[in-house]
Coordinates of C-alpha atoms and ligand atoms in Angstrom, one line a residue:
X25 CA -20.1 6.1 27.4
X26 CA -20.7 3.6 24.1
X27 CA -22.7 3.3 21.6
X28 CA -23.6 0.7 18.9
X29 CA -23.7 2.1 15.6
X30 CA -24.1 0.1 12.2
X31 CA -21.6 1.6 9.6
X32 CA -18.6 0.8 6.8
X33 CA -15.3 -0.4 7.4
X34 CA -14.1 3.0 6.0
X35 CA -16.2 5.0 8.3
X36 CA -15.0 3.4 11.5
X37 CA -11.3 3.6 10.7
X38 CA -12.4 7.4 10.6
X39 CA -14.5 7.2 13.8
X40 CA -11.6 5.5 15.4
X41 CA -9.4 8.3 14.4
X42 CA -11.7 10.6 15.8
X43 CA -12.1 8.9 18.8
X44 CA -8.4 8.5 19.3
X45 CA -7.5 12.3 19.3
X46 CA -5.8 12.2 15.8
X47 CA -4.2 15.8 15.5
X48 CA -2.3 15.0 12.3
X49 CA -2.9 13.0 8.9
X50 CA -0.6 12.4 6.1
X51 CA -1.5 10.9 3.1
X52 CA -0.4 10.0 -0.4
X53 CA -2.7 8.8 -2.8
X54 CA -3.2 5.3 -4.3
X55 CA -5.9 2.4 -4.5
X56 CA -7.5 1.5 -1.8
X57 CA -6.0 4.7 0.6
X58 CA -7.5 7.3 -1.5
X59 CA -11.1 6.4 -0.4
X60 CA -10.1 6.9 3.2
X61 CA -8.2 9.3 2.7
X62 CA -11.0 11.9 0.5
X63 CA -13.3 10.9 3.7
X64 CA -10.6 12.4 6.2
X65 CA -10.8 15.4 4.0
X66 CA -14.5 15.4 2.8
X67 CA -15.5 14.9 7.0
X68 CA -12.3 17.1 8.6
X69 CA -14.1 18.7 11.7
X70 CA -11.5 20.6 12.4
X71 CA -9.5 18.3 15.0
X72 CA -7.3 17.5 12.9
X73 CA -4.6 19.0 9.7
X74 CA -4.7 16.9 6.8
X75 CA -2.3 16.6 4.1
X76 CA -1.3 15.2 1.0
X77 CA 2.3 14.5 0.2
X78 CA 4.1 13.4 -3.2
X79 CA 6.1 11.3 -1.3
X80 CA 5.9 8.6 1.6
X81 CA 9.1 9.0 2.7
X82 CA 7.8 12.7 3.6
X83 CA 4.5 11.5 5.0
X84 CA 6.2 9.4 7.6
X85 CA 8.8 12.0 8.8
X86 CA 6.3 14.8 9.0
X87 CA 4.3 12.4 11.2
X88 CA 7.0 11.2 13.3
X89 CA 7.6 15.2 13.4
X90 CA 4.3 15.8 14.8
X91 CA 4.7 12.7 17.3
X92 CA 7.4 14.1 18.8
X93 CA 5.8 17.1 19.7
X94 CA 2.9 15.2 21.4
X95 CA 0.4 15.0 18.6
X96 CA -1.1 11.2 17.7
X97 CA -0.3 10.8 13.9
X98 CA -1.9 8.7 11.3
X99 CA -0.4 7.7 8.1
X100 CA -2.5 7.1 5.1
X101 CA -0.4 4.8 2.0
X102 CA -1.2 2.0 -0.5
X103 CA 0.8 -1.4 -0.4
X104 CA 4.0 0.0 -2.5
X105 CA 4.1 3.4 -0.7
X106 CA 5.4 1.1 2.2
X107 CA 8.4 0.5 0.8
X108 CA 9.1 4.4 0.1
X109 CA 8.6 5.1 4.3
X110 CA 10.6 1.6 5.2
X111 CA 13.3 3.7 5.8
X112 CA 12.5 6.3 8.5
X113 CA 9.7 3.6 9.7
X114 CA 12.6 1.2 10.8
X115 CA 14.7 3.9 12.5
X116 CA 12.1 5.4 13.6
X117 CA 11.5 1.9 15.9
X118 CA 14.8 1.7 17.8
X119 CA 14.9 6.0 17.8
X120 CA 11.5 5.9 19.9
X121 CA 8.6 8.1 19.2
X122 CA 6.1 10.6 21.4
X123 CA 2.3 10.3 20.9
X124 CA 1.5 7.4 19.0
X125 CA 2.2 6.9 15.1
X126 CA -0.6 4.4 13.4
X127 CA 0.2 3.7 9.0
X128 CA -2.4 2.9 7.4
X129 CA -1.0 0.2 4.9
X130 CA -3.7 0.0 2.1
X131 CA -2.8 -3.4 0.3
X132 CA -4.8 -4.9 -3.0
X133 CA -5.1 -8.2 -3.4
X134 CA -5.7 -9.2 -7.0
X135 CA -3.4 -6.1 -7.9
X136 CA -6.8 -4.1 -9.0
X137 CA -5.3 -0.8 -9.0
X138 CA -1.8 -1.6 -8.5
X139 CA 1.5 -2.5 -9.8
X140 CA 2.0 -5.2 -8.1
X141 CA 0.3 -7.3 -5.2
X142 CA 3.1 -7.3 -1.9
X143 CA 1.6 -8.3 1.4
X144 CA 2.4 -5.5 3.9
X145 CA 2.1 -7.9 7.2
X146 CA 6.0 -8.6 6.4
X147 CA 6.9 -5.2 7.1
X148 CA 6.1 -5.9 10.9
X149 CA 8.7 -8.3 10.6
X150 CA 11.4 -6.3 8.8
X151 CA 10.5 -3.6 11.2
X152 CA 9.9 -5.6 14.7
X153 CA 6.8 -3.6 14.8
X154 CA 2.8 -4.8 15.8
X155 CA 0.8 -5.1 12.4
X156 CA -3.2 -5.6 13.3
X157 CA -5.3 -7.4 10.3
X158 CA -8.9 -6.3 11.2
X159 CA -11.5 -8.1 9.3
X160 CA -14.4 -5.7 9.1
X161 CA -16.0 -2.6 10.7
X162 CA -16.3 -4.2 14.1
X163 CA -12.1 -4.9 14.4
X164 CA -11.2 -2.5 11.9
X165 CA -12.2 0.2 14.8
X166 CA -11.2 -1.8 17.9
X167 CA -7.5 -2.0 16.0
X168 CA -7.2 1.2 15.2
X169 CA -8.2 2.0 19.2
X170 CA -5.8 -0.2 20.5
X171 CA -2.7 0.5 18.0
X172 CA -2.4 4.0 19.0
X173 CA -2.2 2.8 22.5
X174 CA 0.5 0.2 21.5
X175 CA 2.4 2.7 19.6
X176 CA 2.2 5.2 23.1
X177 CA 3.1 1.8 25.2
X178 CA 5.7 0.5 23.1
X179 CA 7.0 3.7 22.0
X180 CA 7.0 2.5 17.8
X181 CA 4.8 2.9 15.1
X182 CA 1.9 0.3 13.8
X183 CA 0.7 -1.0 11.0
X184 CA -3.1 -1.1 10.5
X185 CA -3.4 -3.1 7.1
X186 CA -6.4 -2.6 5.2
X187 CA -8.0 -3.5 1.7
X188 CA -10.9 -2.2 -0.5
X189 CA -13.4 -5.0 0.3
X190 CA -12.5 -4.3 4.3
X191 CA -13.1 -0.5 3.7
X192 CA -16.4 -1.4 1.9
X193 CA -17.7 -4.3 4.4
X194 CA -20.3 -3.1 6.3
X195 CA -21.6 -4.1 10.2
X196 CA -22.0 -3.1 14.0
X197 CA -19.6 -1.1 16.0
X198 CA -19.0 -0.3 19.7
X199 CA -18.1 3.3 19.9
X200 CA -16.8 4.3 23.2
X201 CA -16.6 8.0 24.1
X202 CA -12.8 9.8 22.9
X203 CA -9.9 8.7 25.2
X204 CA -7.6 10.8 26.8
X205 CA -4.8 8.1 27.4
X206 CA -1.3 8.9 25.5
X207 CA -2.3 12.0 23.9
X208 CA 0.4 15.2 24.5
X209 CA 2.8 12.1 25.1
X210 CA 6.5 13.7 24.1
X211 CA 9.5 12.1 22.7
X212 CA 12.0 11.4 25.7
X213 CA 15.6 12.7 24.6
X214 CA 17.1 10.4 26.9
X215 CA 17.3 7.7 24.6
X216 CA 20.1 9.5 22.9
X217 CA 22.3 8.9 25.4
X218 CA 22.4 4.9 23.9
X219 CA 24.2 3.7 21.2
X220 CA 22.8 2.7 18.4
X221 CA 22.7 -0.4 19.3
X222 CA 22.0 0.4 23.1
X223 CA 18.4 1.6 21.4
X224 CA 17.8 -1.5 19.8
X225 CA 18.9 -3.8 22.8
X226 CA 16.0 -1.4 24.8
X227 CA 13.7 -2.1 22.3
X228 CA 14.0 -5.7 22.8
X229 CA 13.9 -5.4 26.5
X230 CA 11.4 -2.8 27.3
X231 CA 9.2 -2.4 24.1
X232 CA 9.7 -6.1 22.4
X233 CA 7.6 -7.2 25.4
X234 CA 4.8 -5.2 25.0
X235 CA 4.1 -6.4 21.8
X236 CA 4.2 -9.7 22.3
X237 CA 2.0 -9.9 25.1
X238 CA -0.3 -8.2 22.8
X239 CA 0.3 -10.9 20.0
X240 CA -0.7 -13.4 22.6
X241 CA -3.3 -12.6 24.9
X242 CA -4.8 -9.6 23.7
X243 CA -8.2 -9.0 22.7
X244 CA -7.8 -8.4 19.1
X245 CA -7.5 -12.1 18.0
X246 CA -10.5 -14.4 18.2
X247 CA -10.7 -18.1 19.2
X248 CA -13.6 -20.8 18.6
X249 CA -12.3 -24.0 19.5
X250 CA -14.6 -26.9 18.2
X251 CA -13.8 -30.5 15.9
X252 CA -10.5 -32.0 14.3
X253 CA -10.3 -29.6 11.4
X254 CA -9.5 -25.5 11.7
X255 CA -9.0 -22.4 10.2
X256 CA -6.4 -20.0 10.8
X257 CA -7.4 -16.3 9.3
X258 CA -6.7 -12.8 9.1
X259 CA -7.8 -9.6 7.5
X260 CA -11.1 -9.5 5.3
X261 CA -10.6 -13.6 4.8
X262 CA -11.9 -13.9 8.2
X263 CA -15.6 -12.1 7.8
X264 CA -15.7 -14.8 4.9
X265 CA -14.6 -17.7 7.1
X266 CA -17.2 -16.6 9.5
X267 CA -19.7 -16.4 6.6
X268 CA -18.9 -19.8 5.7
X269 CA -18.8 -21.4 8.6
X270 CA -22.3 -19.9 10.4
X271 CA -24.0 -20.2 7.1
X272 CA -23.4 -23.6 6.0
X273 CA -24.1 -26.9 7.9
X274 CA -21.6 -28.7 6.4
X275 CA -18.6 -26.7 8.2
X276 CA -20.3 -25.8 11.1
X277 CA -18.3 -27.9 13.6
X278 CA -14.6 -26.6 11.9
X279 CA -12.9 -24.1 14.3
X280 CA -11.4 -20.8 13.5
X281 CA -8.6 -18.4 15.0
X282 CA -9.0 -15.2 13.6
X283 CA -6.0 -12.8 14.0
X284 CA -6.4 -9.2 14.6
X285 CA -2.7 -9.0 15.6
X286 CA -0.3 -10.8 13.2
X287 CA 3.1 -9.5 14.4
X288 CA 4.6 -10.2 16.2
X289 CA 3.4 -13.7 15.4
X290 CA 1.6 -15.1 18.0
X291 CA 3.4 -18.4 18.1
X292 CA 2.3 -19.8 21.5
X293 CA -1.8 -19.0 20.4
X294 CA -1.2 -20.3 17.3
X295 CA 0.6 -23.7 17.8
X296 CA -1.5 -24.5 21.0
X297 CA -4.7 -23.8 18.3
X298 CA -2.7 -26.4 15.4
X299 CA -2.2 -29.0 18.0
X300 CA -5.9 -29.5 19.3
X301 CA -6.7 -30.0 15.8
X302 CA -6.1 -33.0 12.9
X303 CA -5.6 -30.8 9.6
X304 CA -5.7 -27.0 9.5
X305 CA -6.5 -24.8 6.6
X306 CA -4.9 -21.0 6.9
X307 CA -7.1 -18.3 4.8
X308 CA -5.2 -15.4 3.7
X309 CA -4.4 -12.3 1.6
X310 CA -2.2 -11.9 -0.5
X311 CA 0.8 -14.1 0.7
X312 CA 1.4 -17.1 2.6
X313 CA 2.5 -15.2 6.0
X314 CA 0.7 -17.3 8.8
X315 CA 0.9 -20.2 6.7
X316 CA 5.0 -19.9 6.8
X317 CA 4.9 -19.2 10.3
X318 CA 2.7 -22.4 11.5
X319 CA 3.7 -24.8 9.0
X320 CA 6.4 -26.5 11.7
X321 CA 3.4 -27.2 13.7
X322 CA 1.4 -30.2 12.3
X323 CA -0.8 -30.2 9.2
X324 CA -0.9 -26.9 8.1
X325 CA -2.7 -26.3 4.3
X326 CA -3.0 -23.1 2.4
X327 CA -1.3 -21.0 -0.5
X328 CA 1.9 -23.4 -0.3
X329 CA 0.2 -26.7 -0.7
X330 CA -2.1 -25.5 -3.4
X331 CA -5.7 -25.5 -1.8
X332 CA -6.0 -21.8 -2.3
X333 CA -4.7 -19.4 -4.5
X334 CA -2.2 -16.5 -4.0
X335 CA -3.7 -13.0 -3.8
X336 CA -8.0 -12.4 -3.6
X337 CA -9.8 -15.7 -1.9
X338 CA -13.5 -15.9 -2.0
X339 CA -16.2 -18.2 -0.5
X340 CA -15.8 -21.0 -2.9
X341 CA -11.8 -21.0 -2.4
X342 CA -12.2 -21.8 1.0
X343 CA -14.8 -24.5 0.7
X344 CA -13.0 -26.0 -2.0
X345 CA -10.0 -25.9 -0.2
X346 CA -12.0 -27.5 2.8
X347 CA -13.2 -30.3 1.0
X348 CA -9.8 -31.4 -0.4
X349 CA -8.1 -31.5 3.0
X350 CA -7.3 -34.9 3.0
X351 CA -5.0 -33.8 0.1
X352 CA -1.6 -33.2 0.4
X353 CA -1.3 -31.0 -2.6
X354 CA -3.7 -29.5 -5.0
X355 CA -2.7 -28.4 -8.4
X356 CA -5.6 -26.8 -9.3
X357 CA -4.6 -23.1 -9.4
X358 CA -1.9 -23.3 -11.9
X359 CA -3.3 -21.4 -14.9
X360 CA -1.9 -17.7 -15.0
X361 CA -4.2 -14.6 -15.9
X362 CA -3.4 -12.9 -19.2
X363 CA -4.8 -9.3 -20.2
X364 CA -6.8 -11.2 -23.2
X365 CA -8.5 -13.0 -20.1
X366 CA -9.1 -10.3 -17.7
X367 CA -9.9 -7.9 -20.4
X368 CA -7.1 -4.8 -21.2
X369 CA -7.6 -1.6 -18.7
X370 CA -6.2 0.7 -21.5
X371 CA -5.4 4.7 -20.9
X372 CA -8.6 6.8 -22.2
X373 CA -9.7 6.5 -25.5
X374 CA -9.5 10.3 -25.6
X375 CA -6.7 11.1 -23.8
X376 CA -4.6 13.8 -24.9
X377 CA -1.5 12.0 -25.0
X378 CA -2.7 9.6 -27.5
X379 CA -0.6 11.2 -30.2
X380 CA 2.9 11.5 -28.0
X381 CA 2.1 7.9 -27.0
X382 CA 2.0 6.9 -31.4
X383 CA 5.4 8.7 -31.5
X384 CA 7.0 6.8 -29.3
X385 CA 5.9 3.5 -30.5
X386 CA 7.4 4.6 -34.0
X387 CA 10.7 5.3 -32.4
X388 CA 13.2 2.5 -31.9
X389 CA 14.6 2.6 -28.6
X390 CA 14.2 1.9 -25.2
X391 CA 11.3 3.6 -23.3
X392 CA 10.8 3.6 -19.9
X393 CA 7.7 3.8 -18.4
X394 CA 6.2 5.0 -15.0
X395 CA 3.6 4.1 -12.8
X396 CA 0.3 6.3 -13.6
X397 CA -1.5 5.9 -17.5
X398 CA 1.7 5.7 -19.1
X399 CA 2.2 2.3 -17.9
X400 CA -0.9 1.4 -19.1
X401 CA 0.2 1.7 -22.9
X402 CA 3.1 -0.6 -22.5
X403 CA 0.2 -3.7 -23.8
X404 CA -0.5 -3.9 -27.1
X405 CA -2.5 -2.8 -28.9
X406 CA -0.1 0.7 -28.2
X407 CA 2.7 -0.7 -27.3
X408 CA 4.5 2.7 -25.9
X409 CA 7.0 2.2 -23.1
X410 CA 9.0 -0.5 -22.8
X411 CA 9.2 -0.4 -18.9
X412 CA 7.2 0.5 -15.6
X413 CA 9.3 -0.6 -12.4
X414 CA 7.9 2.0 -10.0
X415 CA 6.5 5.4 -9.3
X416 CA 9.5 7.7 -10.1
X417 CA 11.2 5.2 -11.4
X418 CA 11.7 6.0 -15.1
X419 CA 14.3 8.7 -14.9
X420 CA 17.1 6.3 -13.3
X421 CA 15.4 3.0 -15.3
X422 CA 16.3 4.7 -18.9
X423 CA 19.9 5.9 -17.2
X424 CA 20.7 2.2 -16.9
X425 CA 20.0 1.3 -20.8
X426 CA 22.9 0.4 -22.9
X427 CA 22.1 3.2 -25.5
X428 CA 20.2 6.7 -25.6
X429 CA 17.0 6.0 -24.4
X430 CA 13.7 8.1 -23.1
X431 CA 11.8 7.9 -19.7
X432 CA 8.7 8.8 -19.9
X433 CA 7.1 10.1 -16.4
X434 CA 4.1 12.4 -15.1
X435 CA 4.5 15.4 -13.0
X436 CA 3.5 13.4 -9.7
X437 CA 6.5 10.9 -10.4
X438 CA 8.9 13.0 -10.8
X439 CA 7.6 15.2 -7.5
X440 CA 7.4 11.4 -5.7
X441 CA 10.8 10.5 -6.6
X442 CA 11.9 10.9 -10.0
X443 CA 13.7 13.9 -9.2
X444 CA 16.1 12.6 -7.4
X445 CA 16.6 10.3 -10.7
X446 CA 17.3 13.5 -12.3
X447 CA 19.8 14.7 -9.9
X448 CA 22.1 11.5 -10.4
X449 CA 21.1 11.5 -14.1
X450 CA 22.9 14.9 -14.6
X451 CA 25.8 14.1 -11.5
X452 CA 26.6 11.2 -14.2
X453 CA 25.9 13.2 -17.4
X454 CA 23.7 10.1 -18.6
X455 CA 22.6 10.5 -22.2
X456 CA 18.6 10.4 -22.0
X457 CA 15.8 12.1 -22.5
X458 CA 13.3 12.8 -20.1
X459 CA 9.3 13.6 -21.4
X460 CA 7.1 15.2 -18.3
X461 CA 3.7 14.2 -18.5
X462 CA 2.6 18.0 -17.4
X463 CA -1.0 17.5 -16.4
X464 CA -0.9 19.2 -13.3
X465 CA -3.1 16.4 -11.4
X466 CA -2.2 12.4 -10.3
X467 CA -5.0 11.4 -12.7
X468 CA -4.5 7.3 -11.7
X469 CA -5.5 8.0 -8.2
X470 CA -8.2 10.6 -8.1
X471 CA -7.3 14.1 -9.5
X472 CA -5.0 14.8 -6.8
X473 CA -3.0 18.2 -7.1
X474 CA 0.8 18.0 -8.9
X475 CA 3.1 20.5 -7.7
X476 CA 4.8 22.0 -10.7
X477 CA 8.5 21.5 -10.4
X478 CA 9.3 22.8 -13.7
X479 CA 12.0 26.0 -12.4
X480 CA 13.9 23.4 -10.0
X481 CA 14.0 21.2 -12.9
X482 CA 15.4 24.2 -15.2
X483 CA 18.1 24.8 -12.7
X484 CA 19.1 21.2 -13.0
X485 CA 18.6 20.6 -16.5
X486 CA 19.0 24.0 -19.0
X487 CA 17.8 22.0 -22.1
X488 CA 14.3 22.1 -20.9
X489 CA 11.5 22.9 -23.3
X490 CA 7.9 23.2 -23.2
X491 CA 5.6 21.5 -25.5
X492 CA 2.2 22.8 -25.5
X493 CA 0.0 21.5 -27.7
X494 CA -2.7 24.2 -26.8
X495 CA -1.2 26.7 -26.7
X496 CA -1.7 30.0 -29.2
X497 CA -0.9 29.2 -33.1
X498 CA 0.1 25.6 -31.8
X499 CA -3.7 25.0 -31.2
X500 CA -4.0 22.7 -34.6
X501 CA -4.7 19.5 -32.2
X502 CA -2.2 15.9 -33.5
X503 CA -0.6 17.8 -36.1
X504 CA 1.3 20.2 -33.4
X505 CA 2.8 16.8 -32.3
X506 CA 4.5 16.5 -35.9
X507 CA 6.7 19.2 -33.9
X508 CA 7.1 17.6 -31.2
X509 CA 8.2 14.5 -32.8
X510 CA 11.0 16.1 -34.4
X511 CA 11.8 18.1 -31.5
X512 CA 12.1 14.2 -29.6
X513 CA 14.1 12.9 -32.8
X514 CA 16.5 15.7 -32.2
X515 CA 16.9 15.7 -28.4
X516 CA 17.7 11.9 -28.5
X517 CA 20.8 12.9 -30.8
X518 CA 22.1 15.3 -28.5
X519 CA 24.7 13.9 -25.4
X520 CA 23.3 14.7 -21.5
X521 CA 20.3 15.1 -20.3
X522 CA 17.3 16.8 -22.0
X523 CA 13.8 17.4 -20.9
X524 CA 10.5 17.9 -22.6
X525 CA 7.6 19.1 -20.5
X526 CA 4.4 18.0 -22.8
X527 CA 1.4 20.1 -21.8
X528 CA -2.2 19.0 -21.7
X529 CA -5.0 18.2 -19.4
X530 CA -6.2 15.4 -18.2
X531 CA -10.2 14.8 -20.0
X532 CA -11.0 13.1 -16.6
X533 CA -10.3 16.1 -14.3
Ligands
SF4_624 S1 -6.7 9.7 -16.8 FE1 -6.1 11.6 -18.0 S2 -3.9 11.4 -18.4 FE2 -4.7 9.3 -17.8 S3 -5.2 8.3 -19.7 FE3 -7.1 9.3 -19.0 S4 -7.1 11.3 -20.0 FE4 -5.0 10.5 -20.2

């Protein structure tokens, strides 16, 4: 049975997970995942266990776990968290899989709420994995459908990317009834009688295939064949190719091929769609990835010729970029975006760490920095941390300076992966001092739960003290951190590593 229903781009990734028998979900927070992942848990009817891990490494093995053991798994990340699960995600290819494994790749173009603005299609290359690029409710539920079939077919995981603008788009759907095709599918141990590389030469003969067939007749991409000029598109640019081209006389005999499946490219679709045409435009987010791959086919404009701009493309990018066609090379996109421009996205004006934040830009070292608030007062006007390289990153980061120096990390960090800093910090007997940011929550991305760590920590580390600024006759608000300033100035004399757990809650949860 099916049934038309009008809805969000976020509500059918969760009707399609419904509808394909999810039985487990993993997620770990971050802009734009945490939307879909709070609907999981806010509409959870039972069908399925949710949960949310510090660490996407942890996320993909527990669902890789679960896939094994016949349950269809879906993985919930941002962009960065893909580079966390790479690992067991490429193993995971050539090892082979049970019921089907779908990730959920949340990428921001424009780097809203992010550290930096990566394009997670590559990943299907790195990995020899199908990524799908749906462009709206409609595809963003048909993908989801069809990529835990693919992962059940081709025995691998898939990559469903999304974005925020796709998860708020809104628009018609075709729900079919739940399937029962794939689900209870086991892991066959008979793989490991291969090699290593006997796996990987049957994943290029038996599941290799698959994929590609999908990349180049299935149903997922879209063709509308009609003048001399096209447009090649994917993801959430697509709905606004469609938008331009349907509402605007001027471009309505230019033809589009809108990808649903990006990888493995579909060379043969794509180049037959290049040749019928004079000039063709690519529209993407955030990288050049179709451009690069269609470039050696004719004219082929985008990112890498200048007619649009890296990351976020609107409407009046892609007519502008139309109109200039007949030019080889544009140039103008070359002014860079400062804070002064944008306008600064600084920590809480009340925040509780104000005070440890002045302390630190008093002291003259190095700081290192983490991704969460902390990275937010590297700008002036605050000027804090020096650094911010990744989440759980500042631990190893201030290892690596030339003198004493001071990370600076929350308690979701150093759960995510700055403990393992720690571990190598002590193994080396690094000087530095490490301050936890102890306010039990991942405040960046929603409130989320932080384990407290603090005993394993104490079992690595014996010079570990807590600061709490609250706390009985300490409760005299910035001048307790008088204290902790010269507890800091102290620690940073000492040799080895110390730790300072700095109490205090978060005023936004
Ligand atoms: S979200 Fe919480 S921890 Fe982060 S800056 Fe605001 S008050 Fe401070």
């Amino acid at each position: 049975m099916q049934k038309t229903i009008h809805t969000t781009g976020l509500d059918a990734l969760y009707l399609a997970s419904i509808d394909s028998c999810v039985k487990r979900i993993t997620a770990v927070a971050g802009f734009p995942i945490t939307a879909v992942a709070e609907k999981f848990i806010r509409d959870n009817d039972g069908t399925y266990d949710f949960h949310w891990f510090t660490s996407e490494k942890s996320a993909m093995e527990t669902a890789l776990g679960a896939s094994v053991c016949g349950c269809r798994s879906l993985v919930l990340v941002k962009h960065v968290g893909m580079n966390l699960l790479a690992d067991p995600l490429i193993t995971s290819v050539t090892h082979t899989i049970g019921a089907g494994v779908v990730i959920l790749a949340g990428d921001d173009p424009a780097a809203f709420g992010s550290q930096n603005e990566q394009d997670s299609r590559w990943y299907g290359k790195i990995a020899e994995i199908a990524v799908f690029d749906p462009s709206g409710p409609e595809t963003a539920y048909e993908c989801l459908i069809r990529a835990f079939e693919i992962s059940e077919e081709a025995s691998a995981p898939v990559i469903v990317r999304v974005t925020d603008r796709l998860e708020k788009s809104e628009g018609r759907v075709l729900r079919i009834t739940p399937r029962a095709g794939g689900r209870g599918k086991l892991f066959d141990p008979s793989v490991w009688k291969l090699t290593m590389h006997g796996k990987h030469q049957l994943f290029h003969l038996r599941s290799q295939p698959i994929l590609t067939r999908e990349a180049e007749k299935g149903s997922l991409n879209r063709v509308s064949t009609k003048g001399s000029v096209g447009v090649i598109s994917s993801g959430f640019p697509s709905a606004i190719v469609d938008e331009l081209l349907s509402g605007d006389e001027q471009w309505n005999s230019v033809s589009h091929l809108a990808l649903g499946v990006v990888s493995p490219f579909p060379y043969e679709l794509a180049a037959s769609f290049v040749r019928k045409h004079e000039r063709i435009l690519v529209t993407e987010e955030s990288e050049p990835f179709i451009e690069s791959h269609t470039r050696i086919f004719g004219n082929v404009y985008g990112k890498e010729t200048g007619h649009l701009p890296y990351g976020l493309l609107n409407r009046e990018h892609i007519g502008f970029a139309l109109e200039n066609l007949d030019r080889a090379h544009v140039t103008e996109y070359t002014s860079i975006q400062t804070i002064a421009e944008r306008g600064p996205r600084p920590i809480c004006s009340d925040c509780p760490y104000m005070p440890l934040y002045h302390i630190l830009r008093r002291l003259d070292v190095m700081i290192a920095g983490d991704m969460g608030c902390s990275i937010r007062t590297a700008p002036e006007p605050l000027g804090a941390v020096d650094t911010g390289f990744s989440l759980g990153g500042a631990i190893s980061t201030a290892c690596g300076f030339t003198k004493n120096g001071i990370a600076v990390i929350g308690d979701f960090g150093l759960a995510h992966s700055g403990i393992i800093g720690l571990i190598n910090a002590v193994d080396h007997g690094s000087d530095v001092l490490v301050i936890v940011l102890q306010n039990d929550v991942a405040a960046m991305t929603g409130g989320q739960a932080a384990p407290d760590i603090k005993e394993a920590v104490r079992a690595l580390v014996p010079d570990l003290e807590v600061f709490d600024p609250d706390a009985g006759a300490r409760n005299m608000g910035e001048a307790a951190f008088e204290e902790l300033e010269r507890m800091i100035k102290e620690k940073l004399d000492l040799k080895g590593v110390s730790v300072i757990y700095v109490k205090c809650k978060c005023v936004m949860y």
